[in-house]
Short mmCIF file of C-alpha atoms in Angstrom, two decimals:
data_model
loop_
_atom_site.label_atom_id
_atom_site.label_comp_id
_atom_site.label_asym_id
_atom_site.label_seq_id
_atom_site.Cartn_x
_atom_site.Cartn_y
_atom_site.Cartn_z
CA MET A 1 -41.37 32.65 5.00
CA GLU A 2 -38.28 30.44 5.51
CA SER A 3 -35.30 31.31 3.42
CA GLY A 4 -33.40 28.57 1.62
CA PRO A 5 -29.82 27.57 2.39
CA HIS A 6 -27.16 30.23 1.94
CA HIS A 7 -25.33 29.82 -1.37
CA ALA A 8 -21.97 29.21 0.36
CA ASP A 9 -23.50 26.30 2.31
CA VAL A 10 -24.64 24.44 -0.80
CA ARG A 11 -22.28 21.73 -2.09
CA ASP A 12 -22.17 20.82 -5.74
CA LEU A 13 -22.09 17.12 -5.05
CA PHE A 14 -23.09 14.96 -2.09
CA VAL A 15 -21.83 11.36 -2.25
CA ILE A 16 -23.42 8.59 -0.20
CA GLY A 17 -20.98 5.74 0.43
CA GLY A 18 -17.32 5.55 1.42
CA GLY A 19 -16.31 2.53 -0.61
CA ILE A 20 -14.06 2.65 -3.66
CA ASN A 21 -16.73 3.98 -6.02
CA GLY A 22 -17.85 6.75 -3.67
CA CYS A 23 -14.31 7.84 -2.81
CA GLY A 24 -13.19 7.57 -6.44
CA ILE A 25 -16.06 9.79 -7.57
CA ALA A 26 -15.40 12.28 -4.75
CA ARG A 27 -11.72 12.53 -5.75
CA ASP A 28 -12.48 12.95 -9.46
CA ALA A 29 -15.18 15.57 -8.81
CA ALA A 30 -13.07 17.58 -6.37
CA GLY A 31 -10.23 17.67 -8.88
CA ARG A 32 -12.59 19.10 -11.50
CA GLY A 33 -13.47 22.03 -9.26
CA LEU A 34 -16.71 20.82 -7.69
CA THR A 35 -17.40 21.23 -3.98
CA VAL A 36 -17.98 17.76 -2.55
CA THR A 37 -19.19 16.16 0.67
CA LEU A 38 -19.04 12.39 1.18
CA ALA A 39 -20.79 10.52 4.00
CA GLU A 40 -20.04 6.94 5.04
CA MET A 41 -22.13 5.34 7.80
CA ASN A 42 -19.21 3.24 9.09
CA ASP A 43 -15.46 3.33 8.40
CA LEU A 44 -14.12 3.88 4.89
CA ALA A 45 -13.97 0.59 2.94
CA SER A 46 -15.82 -1.15 5.76
CA ALA A 47 -17.94 -3.35 3.46
CA THR A 48 -17.31 -4.63 -0.07
CA SER A 49 -14.19 -2.57 -0.76
CA SER A 50 -12.12 -4.24 1.95
CA ALA A 51 -13.32 -7.75 1.08
CA SER A 52 -12.13 -8.14 -2.50
CA THR A 53 -9.61 -10.66 -3.84
CA LYS A 54 -7.17 -7.69 -3.88
CA LEU A 55 -6.55 -7.79 -7.63
CA PHE A 56 -6.42 -5.27 -10.43
CA HIS A 57 -7.26 -7.73 -13.19
CA GLY A 58 -8.92 -7.82 -16.56
CA GLY A 59 -11.12 -10.72 -15.53
CA LEU A 60 -9.84 -13.60 -17.64
CA ARG A 61 -12.96 -15.67 -16.99
CA TYR A 62 -15.25 -12.83 -18.13
CA LEU A 63 -14.09 -13.56 -21.68
CA GLU A 64 -16.16 -16.75 -21.50
CA PHE A 65 -19.21 -14.54 -20.94
CA PHE A 66 -18.27 -12.36 -23.97
CA GLU A 67 -17.86 -9.31 -21.70
CA PHE A 68 -15.25 -7.88 -24.05
CA ARG A 69 -15.83 -4.18 -23.29
CA LEU A 70 -15.46 -4.76 -19.54
CA VAL A 71 -12.34 -6.89 -19.97
CA ARG A 72 -10.68 -4.44 -22.35
CA GLU A 73 -11.38 -1.47 -20.08
CA ALA A 74 -10.07 -3.39 -17.06
CA LEU A 75 -6.93 -4.50 -18.92
CA VAL A 76 -6.15 -0.92 -19.96
CA GLU A 77 -6.77 0.24 -16.39
CA ARG A 78 -4.36 -2.26 -14.81
CA GLU A 79 -1.30 -0.37 -16.00
CA THR A 80 -2.84 3.09 -15.57
CA LEU A 81 -3.51 2.25 -11.92
CA LEU A 82 -0.19 0.50 -11.38
CA ARG A 83 1.66 3.65 -12.45
CA ALA A 84 -0.44 5.82 -10.12
CA MET A 85 0.08 3.69 -7.02
CA PRO A 86 3.26 1.57 -7.22
CA HIS A 87 3.35 1.41 -3.42
CA ILE A 88 -0.03 -0.31 -2.91
CA SER A 89 -0.18 -2.17 -6.24
CA TRP A 90 2.36 -4.45 -7.88
CA PRO A 91 2.62 -6.99 -10.73
CA LEU A 92 1.89 -10.67 -10.11
CA ARG A 93 2.36 -13.76 -12.24
CA PHE A 94 -0.47 -16.31 -12.33
CA VAL A 95 0.07 -20.01 -13.02
CA LEU A 96 -2.86 -21.76 -14.71
CA PRO A 97 -2.33 -25.55 -14.53
CA TRP A 98 -3.94 -27.66 -17.25
CA HIS A 99 -4.27 -31.27 -18.31
CA ARG A 100 -6.38 -32.86 -21.01
CA ASP A 101 -8.71 -34.82 -18.70
CA MET A 102 -10.13 -31.73 -17.00
CA ARG A 103 -13.94 -31.49 -17.21
CA PHE A 104 -16.23 -28.63 -16.24
CA GLU A 105 -19.92 -28.06 -15.70
CA SER A 106 -20.42 -24.76 -17.45
CA GLY A 107 -23.28 -22.77 -18.90
CA THR A 108 -21.17 -19.89 -20.23
CA PRO A 109 -21.87 -18.55 -23.72
CA THR A 110 -18.47 -19.86 -24.84
CA SER A 111 -19.18 -23.40 -23.64
CA LYS A 112 -22.59 -23.37 -25.35
CA VAL A 113 -21.04 -22.33 -28.68
CA LEU A 114 -18.34 -24.98 -28.28
CA GLU A 115 -20.91 -27.63 -27.45
CA THR A 116 -23.01 -26.71 -30.50
CA LEU A 117 -20.13 -26.67 -32.98
CA MET A 118 -18.15 -29.51 -31.40
CA PRO A 119 -20.51 -31.75 -29.38
CA TRP A 120 -17.60 -34.01 -28.40
CA MET A 121 -16.04 -31.04 -26.49
CA LYS A 122 -18.88 -30.91 -23.93
CA GLY A 123 -17.49 -30.13 -20.49
CA ARG A 124 -13.98 -29.36 -21.70
CA ARG A 125 -11.79 -26.26 -21.95
CA PRO A 126 -9.29 -27.39 -24.57
CA ALA A 127 -5.77 -26.03 -24.54
CA TRP A 128 -6.35 -24.04 -27.75
CA LEU A 129 -9.31 -22.26 -26.12
CA ILE A 130 -7.21 -21.28 -23.10
CA ARG A 131 -4.40 -20.10 -25.41
CA LEU A 132 -6.91 -18.03 -27.38
CA GLY A 133 -8.28 -16.46 -24.19
CA LEU A 134 -4.77 -15.63 -22.99
CA PHE A 135 -3.84 -14.21 -26.42
CA LEU A 136 -6.85 -11.87 -26.20
CA TYR A 137 -5.90 -11.06 -22.60
CA ASP A 138 -2.38 -10.13 -23.69
CA THR A 139 -3.43 -8.00 -26.66
CA MET A 140 -6.76 -6.30 -25.87
CA GLY A 141 -5.41 -3.83 -23.34
CA GLY A 142 -2.32 -2.35 -24.99
CA ARG A 143 0.01 -3.93 -22.40
CA LYS A 144 3.34 -2.08 -21.89
CA ILE A 145 4.66 -2.86 -18.40
CA LEU A 146 3.37 -6.34 -17.62
CA PRO A 147 5.01 -9.37 -19.25
CA GLY A 148 2.87 -11.52 -21.53
CA THR A 149 1.78 -15.14 -21.37
CA THR A 150 4.31 -17.97 -21.43
CA ARG A 151 4.04 -21.74 -21.32
CA LEU A 152 5.46 -23.38 -18.23
CA SER A 153 6.60 -26.88 -17.39
CA LEU A 154 5.55 -28.07 -13.94
CA ASP A 155 8.07 -30.93 -13.90
CA GLY A 156 10.78 -30.24 -11.33
CA THR A 157 9.98 -26.52 -11.09
CA PRO A 158 9.11 -24.45 -7.99
CA GLU A 159 5.68 -23.76 -9.53
CA GLY A 160 4.99 -27.47 -9.92
CA ALA A 161 6.38 -28.56 -6.55
CA PRO A 162 3.22 -27.96 -4.44
CA LEU A 163 0.86 -29.38 -7.08
CA LYS A 164 -0.31 -32.92 -7.74
CA GLN A 165 1.97 -34.78 -10.12
CA LYS A 166 -0.71 -35.18 -12.80
CA PHE A 167 -0.30 -31.46 -13.59
CA ARG A 168 2.65 -31.36 -15.98
CA ARG A 169 2.08 -28.13 -17.88
CA ALA A 170 0.68 -24.68 -17.24
CA TYR A 171 0.26 -21.24 -18.70
CA GLU A 172 1.58 -18.18 -16.91
CA TYR A 173 0.15 -14.68 -17.34
CA SER A 174 0.17 -11.28 -15.60
CA ASP A 175 -2.23 -9.31 -13.42
CA CYS A 176 -1.73 -6.96 -10.45
CA TRP A 177 -2.21 -6.95 -6.71
CA VAL A 178 -3.82 -4.00 -4.92
CA GLU A 179 -4.23 -3.17 -1.24
CA ASP A 180 -7.96 -2.53 -1.58
CA SER A 181 -8.71 -0.73 1.71
CA ARG A 182 -5.70 1.52 1.32
CA LEU A 183 -6.81 2.36 -2.21
CA VAL A 184 -10.10 3.67 -0.78
CA VAL A 185 -8.44 5.67 1.99
CA LEU A 186 -5.88 7.26 -0.36
CA ASN A 187 -8.65 8.30 -2.75
CA ALA A 188 -10.51 9.88 0.19
CA ARG A 189 -7.36 11.65 1.39
CA ASP A 190 -6.63 12.99 -2.08
CA ALA A 191 -10.23 14.21 -2.38
CA ALA A 192 -9.93 15.94 0.99
CA GLY A 193 -6.66 17.56 -0.12
CA MET A 194 -8.62 19.17 -2.95
CA GLY A 195 -11.31 20.50 -0.64
CA ALA A 196 -13.75 17.59 -0.33
CA GLU A 197 -15.38 17.02 3.06
CA ILE A 198 -15.15 13.36 4.15
CA LEU A 199 -17.57 12.36 6.93
CA THR A 200 -17.12 8.86 8.35
CA ARG A 201 -19.49 7.17 10.80
CA THR A 202 -22.19 9.48 9.47
CA ARG A 203 -25.43 7.92 8.27
CA VAL A 204 -27.67 9.51 5.65
CA VAL A 205 -31.12 9.26 7.20
CA GLU A 206 -33.08 11.03 4.49
CA ALA A 207 -32.51 12.77 1.17
CA ARG A 208 -35.33 14.81 -0.34
CA ARG A 209 -35.63 17.25 -3.20
CA GLU A 210 -36.25 20.88 -2.25
CA GLY A 211 -36.62 22.87 -5.45
CA GLU A 212 -33.37 22.58 -7.39
CA LEU A 213 -31.44 21.17 -4.42
CA TRP A 214 -31.18 18.03 -2.36
CA ALA A 215 -31.68 18.37 1.39
CA ILE A 216 -29.73 15.60 3.11
CA THR A 217 -30.32 14.70 6.75
CA LEU A 218 -27.26 13.21 8.47
CA GLU A 219 -26.91 11.38 11.77
CA ASP A 220 -23.65 11.04 13.68
CA SER A 221 -23.33 7.32 14.43
CA ASP A 222 -21.64 7.96 17.79
CA THR A 223 -23.71 10.83 19.22
CA GLY A 224 -26.99 10.48 17.32
CA GLN A 225 -26.86 14.21 16.53
CA ARG A 226 -28.61 15.18 13.29
CA THR A 227 -27.69 17.90 10.80
CA THR A 228 -28.86 18.89 7.33
CA ARG A 229 -26.74 19.56 4.25
CA HIS A 230 -27.76 20.85 0.82
CA ALA A 231 -26.34 19.87 -2.55
CA ARG A 232 -27.05 20.43 -6.23
CA ALA A 233 -26.62 16.75 -7.12
CA LEU A 234 -26.66 13.50 -5.20
CA VAL A 235 -24.58 10.38 -5.92
CA ASN A 236 -25.80 7.07 -4.52
CA ALA A 237 -22.68 4.91 -4.25
CA GLY A 238 -24.17 2.88 -1.41
CA GLY A 239 -22.79 -0.42 -2.71
CA PRO A 240 -24.90 -3.24 -1.26
CA TRP A 241 -27.26 -0.59 0.11
CA VAL A 242 -27.80 1.16 -3.25
CA GLY A 243 -31.37 -0.16 -3.50
CA LYS A 244 -32.21 0.82 0.07
CA VAL A 245 -30.91 4.34 -0.53
CA ILE A 246 -33.16 4.71 -3.57
CA GLN A 247 -36.29 3.39 -1.90
CA GLU A 248 -35.91 4.17 1.82
CA VAL A 249 -33.60 7.22 1.96
CA ALA A 250 -34.61 9.07 -1.20
CA SER A 251 -38.13 7.54 -1.28
CA ILE A 252 -38.04 7.06 -5.04
CA ASN A 253 -39.91 4.33 -6.89
CA SER A 254 -37.49 2.54 -9.18
CA THR A 255 -37.48 -0.71 -11.11
CA GLU A 256 -33.68 -0.81 -11.08
CA GLY A 257 -32.55 -3.81 -9.05
CA VAL A 258 -29.34 -4.89 -7.40
CA ARG A 259 -28.23 -8.48 -7.05
CA LEU A 260 -26.21 -9.13 -3.93
CA VAL A 261 -23.56 -11.79 -4.42
CA ARG A 262 -21.40 -12.91 -1.49
CA GLY A 263 -17.76 -13.62 -2.16
CA SER A 264 -15.87 -15.40 0.63
CA HIS A 265 -12.15 -15.99 1.13
CA ILE A 266 -9.98 -18.04 3.43
CA VAL A 267 -6.45 -17.15 4.55
CA THR A 268 -4.28 -20.15 5.41
CA ARG A 269 -0.78 -20.64 6.67
CA LYS A 270 1.73 -20.35 3.80
CA LEU A 271 1.09 -23.26 1.40
CA TYR A 272 4.12 -22.85 -0.91
CA ASP A 273 7.42 -21.00 -1.09
CA HIS A 274 7.48 -19.05 -4.39
CA ASP A 275 5.88 -15.66 -5.04
CA LYS A 276 3.52 -16.58 -7.88
CA CYS A 277 -0.24 -17.10 -7.75
CA TYR A 278 -2.39 -19.95 -9.00
CA PHE A 279 -5.52 -19.79 -11.14
CA PHE A 280 -7.47 -23.00 -10.48
CA GLN A 281 -10.41 -24.17 -12.62
CA GLY A 282 -13.12 -26.17 -10.85
CA LYS A 283 -15.33 -29.01 -11.99
CA ASP A 284 -18.34 -26.75 -11.36
CA GLY A 285 -17.10 -24.26 -13.99
CA ARG A 286 -15.94 -21.73 -11.41
CA ILE A 287 -12.39 -20.58 -10.73
CA ILE A 288 -10.47 -19.66 -7.58
CA PHE A 289 -7.12 -18.01 -6.92
CA ALA A 290 -4.40 -19.01 -4.47
CA ILE A 291 -2.21 -15.97 -3.78
CA PRO A 292 0.83 -15.31 -1.54
CA TYR A 293 -0.50 -13.06 1.22
CA GLU A 294 1.12 -10.80 3.81
CA THR A 295 4.49 -12.61 3.56
CA ASP A 296 3.57 -15.64 5.69
CA PHE A 297 0.12 -16.68 4.44
CA THR A 298 -1.87 -17.81 1.38
CA LEU A 299 -5.16 -16.24 0.29
CA ILE A 300 -7.73 -18.51 -1.40
CA GLY A 301 -10.98 -17.32 -2.98
CA THR A 302 -13.58 -16.56 -3.97
CA THR A 303 -17.05 -18.06 -3.82
CA ASP A 304 -20.20 -16.78 -5.52
CA ALA A 305 -23.43 -17.09 -3.52
CA ASP A 306 -26.56 -14.99 -3.58
CA HIS A 307 -26.95 -12.88 -0.42
CA GLY A 308 -30.29 -11.61 0.81
CA ASP A 309 -30.19 -8.54 3.05
CA PRO A 310 -27.28 -6.07 2.88
CA SER A 311 -27.73 -5.44 6.62
CA GLU A 312 -26.91 -9.09 7.30
CA LYS A 313 -23.15 -9.20 7.83
CA PRO A 314 -21.53 -11.51 5.28
CA VAL A 315 -19.43 -14.30 6.74
CA CYS A 316 -17.50 -17.12 5.19
CA THR A 317 -19.76 -20.02 6.14
CA PRO A 318 -18.44 -23.46 7.15
CA GLU A 319 -19.83 -24.74 3.83
CA GLU A 320 -17.87 -22.10 1.89
CA GLN A 321 -14.71 -22.90 3.86
CA ASP A 322 -15.13 -26.58 3.01
CA TYR A 323 -15.79 -25.72 -0.64
CA LEU A 324 -12.61 -23.61 -0.94
CA CYS A 325 -10.50 -26.23 0.87
CA ALA A 326 -11.83 -29.03 -1.35
CA PHE A 327 -11.38 -26.93 -4.50
CA ALA A 328 -7.75 -26.11 -3.67
CA SER A 329 -7.11 -29.73 -2.66
CA GLU A 330 -7.97 -30.83 -6.22
CA TYR A 331 -4.69 -29.16 -7.20
CA PHE A 332 -2.36 -29.11 -4.17
CA GLU A 333 -0.52 -32.34 -3.36
CA ARG A 334 -1.04 -31.78 0.35
CA PRO A 335 -4.78 -31.41 1.04
CA VAL A 336 -5.93 -28.03 2.39
CA THR A 337 -8.10 -28.44 5.49
CA ARG A 338 -10.02 -26.22 7.90
CA ASP A 339 -7.08 -26.63 10.31
CA ASP A 340 -4.92 -24.61 7.88
CA ILE A 341 -7.25 -21.58 8.02
CA VAL A 342 -6.09 -18.65 10.16
CA TRP A 343 -8.68 -16.07 9.07
CA THR A 344 -11.68 -15.72 6.78
CA TYR A 345 -13.45 -12.72 5.30
CA SER A 346 -16.47 -12.17 3.14
CA GLY A 347 -17.96 -9.29 1.17
CA VAL A 348 -21.12 -8.60 -0.78
CA ARG A 349 -20.80 -7.51 -4.40
CA PRO A 350 -23.70 -5.27 -5.43
CA LEU A 351 -24.15 -6.34 -9.05
CA HIS A 352 -26.67 -4.83 -11.42
CA ASP A 353 -29.54 -7.32 -11.66
CA ASP A 354 -29.45 -8.35 -15.30
CA GLY A 355 -31.62 -11.42 -14.79
CA ALA A 356 -28.75 -13.92 -14.98
CA LYS A 357 -29.59 -17.41 -13.76
CA SER A 358 -26.61 -17.76 -11.44
CA ALA A 359 -24.56 -15.52 -9.18
CA THR A 360 -21.46 -16.47 -11.17
CA ALA A 361 -23.05 -15.40 -14.47
CA ALA A 362 -24.34 -12.03 -13.22
CA THR A 363 -22.49 -9.19 -14.94
CA ARG A 364 -19.55 -7.53 -13.17
CA ASP A 365 -19.95 -4.46 -15.38
CA TYR A 366 -21.09 -1.21 -13.83
CA VAL A 367 -24.33 0.55 -14.67
CA LEU A 368 -24.94 4.26 -13.98
CA LYS A 369 -28.49 5.62 -13.95
CA VAL A 370 -29.44 9.30 -13.65
CA ASP A 371 -32.82 10.30 -12.20
CA ASP A 372 -33.34 13.93 -13.27
CA THR A 373 -36.98 14.42 -12.32
CA GLY A 374 -35.71 17.34 -10.23
CA ALA A 375 -32.30 17.83 -8.68
CA PRO A 376 -30.18 15.07 -10.26
CA LEU A 377 -29.57 11.71 -8.58
CA LEU A 378 -26.92 9.36 -9.94
CA ASN A 379 -27.28 5.73 -8.86
CA VAL A 380 -24.22 3.48 -9.16
CA PHE A 381 -24.81 -0.24 -9.68
CA GLY A 382 -22.10 -2.88 -9.74
CA GLY A 383 -18.53 -2.26 -10.76
CA LYS A 384 -15.28 -3.93 -9.81
CA ILE A 385 -12.28 -2.48 -8.06
CA THR A 386 -10.19 -2.48 -11.27
CA THR A 387 -12.57 -0.14 -13.08
CA TYR A 388 -13.28 2.27 -10.22
CA ARG A 389 -11.39 5.16 -11.84
CA ARG A 390 -13.16 4.74 -15.17
CA LEU A 391 -16.46 4.41 -13.35
CA ALA A 392 -15.77 7.77 -11.67
CA GLU A 393 -15.00 9.35 -15.06
CA SER A 394 -18.24 7.91 -16.46
CA ALA A 395 -20.12 9.30 -13.45
CA MET A 396 -18.69 12.75 -14.20
CA GLU A 397 -19.78 12.40 -17.84
CA GLN A 398 -23.33 11.67 -16.65
CA LEU A 399 -23.31 14.69 -14.33
CA ALA A 400 -21.60 17.10 -16.76
CA PRO A 401 -24.88 18.51 -18.19
CA PHE A 402 -25.75 19.81 -14.72
CA PHE A 403 -22.37 21.52 -14.22
CA PRO A 404 -21.55 23.50 -17.41
CA ALA A 405 -18.21 24.73 -16.05
CA LEU A 406 -17.01 21.21 -15.17
CA MET A 407 -13.39 20.59 -16.04
CA GLY A 408 -12.28 17.53 -18.02
CA PRO A 409 -10.85 14.14 -16.95
CA TRP A 410 -7.59 14.31 -15.02
CA THR A 411 -7.05 11.21 -12.85
CA ALA A 412 -5.32 8.90 -15.37
CA ALA A 413 -1.82 10.25 -14.85
CA VAL A 414 -1.90 11.55 -11.28
CA PRO A 415 -0.41 9.39 -8.50
CA LEU A 416 -2.15 8.78 -5.22
CA PRO A 417 -0.51 10.10 -2.02
CA GLY A 418 2.90 8.46 -1.50
CA GLY A 419 2.98 6.92 -4.98
CA ASN A 420 5.12 9.45 -6.81
CA PHE A 421 7.80 7.02 -7.98
CA GLU A 422 8.21 4.48 -10.79
CA VAL A 423 6.84 0.93 -10.73
CA ASP A 424 10.35 -0.58 -10.87
CA GLU A 425 11.71 1.63 -8.06
CA VAL A 426 10.02 -0.10 -5.11
CA GLU A 427 13.12 -2.01 -4.01
CA GLN A 428 15.14 1.22 -4.09
CA VAL A 429 12.50 3.03 -2.01
CA VAL A 430 12.65 0.22 0.58
CA ALA A 431 16.46 0.31 0.60
CA ASP A 432 16.50 4.11 0.96
CA LEU A 433 14.10 3.93 3.90
CA ARG A 434 16.27 1.33 5.68
CA ALA A 435 19.38 3.44 5.01
CA SER A 436 17.70 6.47 6.57
CA TYR A 437 16.28 4.55 9.54
CA LEU A 438 18.78 1.90 10.56
CA PHE A 439 16.49 0.43 13.22
CA LEU A 440 13.95 -0.78 10.65
CA SER A 441 13.87 -4.51 9.88
CA GLU A 442 13.34 -5.61 6.28
CA PHE A 443 9.74 -6.62 7.09
CA TRP A 444 8.99 -3.34 8.86
CA ALA A 445 10.46 -1.16 6.10
CA ARG A 446 8.71 -3.08 3.34
CA ARG A 447 5.38 -2.94 5.20
CA LEU A 448 5.67 0.84 5.57
CA VAL A 449 6.56 1.33 1.90
CA ARG A 450 3.75 -0.98 0.77
CA GLY A 451 1.33 1.02 2.91
CA TYR A 452 2.53 4.60 2.60
CA GLY A 453 5.10 4.78 -0.20
CA LEU A 454 7.22 7.92 0.01
CA GLU A 455 5.10 9.16 2.92
CA ALA A 456 6.71 6.51 5.16
CA GLY A 457 9.59 8.94 5.66
CA ILE A 458 7.15 11.69 6.66
CA ILE A 459 5.62 9.39 9.27
CA LEU A 460 9.00 8.37 10.71
CA ALA A 461 10.28 11.98 10.46
CA ASP A 462 13.31 12.49 12.72
CA ALA A 463 13.13 9.19 14.61
CA ALA A 464 16.55 7.73 15.44
CA SER A 465 15.28 4.67 17.32
CA PRO A 466 12.04 2.70 17.84
CA GLU A 467 11.62 4.50 21.16
CA ASP A 468 11.27 7.80 19.29
CA LEU A 469 8.09 6.43 17.69
CA GLY A 470 6.23 6.23 21.00
CA ARG A 471 4.30 3.27 22.30
CA ASP A 472 4.89 -0.12 20.67
CA PHE A 473 1.54 -1.83 20.04
CA GLY A 474 3.12 -5.01 18.63
CA ALA A 475 3.91 -6.37 15.14
CA THR A 476 5.85 -3.15 14.21
CA LEU A 477 2.84 -0.90 14.86
CA THR A 478 3.85 2.21 16.79
CA GLU A 479 2.13 5.24 18.29
CA ARG A 480 3.59 7.51 15.58
CA GLU A 481 1.93 5.45 12.84
CA VAL A 482 -1.39 5.18 14.70
CA ARG A 483 -1.50 8.95 15.20
CA TRP A 484 -0.93 9.41 11.46
CA LEU A 485 -3.80 7.01 10.73
CA MET A 486 -6.08 8.89 13.12
CA ASP A 487 -5.07 12.38 11.99
CA LYS A 488 -4.78 11.79 8.24
CA GLU A 489 -6.65 8.59 7.37
CA TYR A 490 -9.91 8.72 9.35
CA ALA A 491 -9.11 5.74 11.63
CA ARG A 492 -11.14 5.69 14.84
CA THR A 493 -10.88 2.13 16.21
CA ALA A 494 -8.37 -0.70 16.37
CA ALA A 495 -10.31 -2.61 13.69
CA ASP A 496 -9.89 0.35 11.33
CA VAL A 497 -6.11 0.07 11.82
CA VAL A 498 -5.41 -3.67 11.99
CA TRP A 499 -7.95 -4.96 9.42
CA ARG A 500 -8.38 -2.10 6.94
CA ARG A 501 -5.44 0.37 7.02
CA SER A 502 -3.23 -2.71 7.43
CA LYS A 503 -3.59 -6.46 7.99
CA LEU A 504 -1.62 -6.50 11.24
CA GLY A 505 -4.57 -8.26 12.88
CA LEU A 506 -3.05 -11.45 11.46
CA ARG A 507 0.04 -10.86 13.65
CA MET A 508 -1.29 -9.19 16.79
CA THR A 509 -2.81 -10.97 19.77
CA PRO A 510 -6.39 -10.19 20.87
CA GLU A 511 -4.90 -8.53 23.96
CA GLU A 512 -2.69 -6.26 21.83
CA VAL A 513 -5.66 -5.28 19.64
CA ALA A 514 -7.79 -4.53 22.72
CA ALA A 515 -5.01 -2.39 24.20
CA LEU A 516 -4.73 -0.47 20.91
CA ASP A 517 -8.49 0.09 20.89
CA ARG A 518 -8.42 1.51 24.42
CA TRP A 519 -5.51 3.78 23.57
CA MET A 520 -7.21 5.07 20.42
CA HIS A 521 -10.43 5.75 22.32
CA ASP A 522 -8.55 7.77 24.92
CA ALA A 523 -6.54 9.62 22.25
CA ARG A 524 -9.53 10.78 20.21
CA PRO A 525 -10.11 14.54 20.42
CA GLU A 526 -13.82 14.15 21.20
CA THR A 527 -13.00 11.86 24.15
CA ASN A 528 -10.60 14.45 25.55
CA ALA A 529 -13.12 17.25 24.97
CA ALA A 530 -15.86 15.33 26.77
CA GLU A 531 -13.60 14.65 29.74
CA ALA A 532 -12.56 18.31 29.88
CA ALA A 533 -16.20 19.40 29.94
CA GLU A 534 -17.04 17.18 32.92
#
């Protein structure tokens, strides 16, 4: 008779998926004393979590869908998250231009109420409605750090300069930026620091119940080697693949559905000179943002389009590029064209299928479902990057009955690695880094602080010159930093470094990226071990 797994080999929790929800849950669980393993079939944040609009925001437009609980939770979270990661998140001001002739095609609950009570308002968002929405936005979340809404003249102001002259007034409100991929990696690192095992490029082939445990079959994506792990509970944070994990990996019949919605973005050359963002309302009822990006660029997005198969890589189609250019050109004096685009990216949002008619109307709220017909399985549907920490807390609440000794919530006040300083101290941290390392340019120092916070000094260590940092890969990326990313942050390829751990791919040539990829391949321990064995 075969014996079961040894007690010491059984993990409390096995998490499928290395996006923000999976890594957030792993971090929360590890900090509550659970033993955790997380498996991601590609790189961390390789799908949806690196393709967001990079905002911690309440979701101003969700108010039109009466999603008050989601908006309030997200608004409260903005400042909680900002305090925990002032290096990778920072406040932004958003300019919402308005004029009385604007018309919108909209089927939102708000527009239907307006149309019923005031038929003459059909197709309009009157100024009082926008003011009401912004008043709720300012007050629902107990705002303490971020400044509130103000009215703004666009006549002769920097904010009005790039816009068409018909826009004379605007409203200005606050939200926050976040480096989405770095958020995922820092959550994974923090989880690992508390004992979690993080396995990247490891595919979950099968998960089956064996008595009171899950038996999980893993496959190394590089070698094809298979191993089996055991856990008391399984979390399916597969993002776009959540449905496939339920049906094909765990072989469970479920009526729970996921609606895949593609969101595409374009990055253009810098379209204006100030540091504020724009919130543009479209004739089709949708909205897009235009956001200063990586110092020298502008980010414009997003679209909402249904997406069929999660295995089909999302791309920003020519039609979506044209849509975003035309949308932005309704506001900018100088038309935005395809020639302005330097990069595009696209991600698939795995929304809970609530039967909404359109991709835009589908709920952004998260839904957690526990299957306890044996060893527990928690399936995670939907969610947005702003509410990832609360989603993780809710996941722990769902799993608490299965772990009687589980400790309570803890993540609200604990900074992520490198973020142990105040929100208003960023400029001082940058200045201190430049004072300690005189060879750093302003751009280089700021990039390091925005990526690593106080850990930038640990990476640079005793360097007295750029030469002390080893090979120069271009665009301020050095061997010292790449080794840190490989040793501490799970990076394996050049794409991991230049498109997820940073956005230096916007500044490096294809030849520089290829050279980095070759160097990283040769520097990997498994490459050296294989060569030594030959």
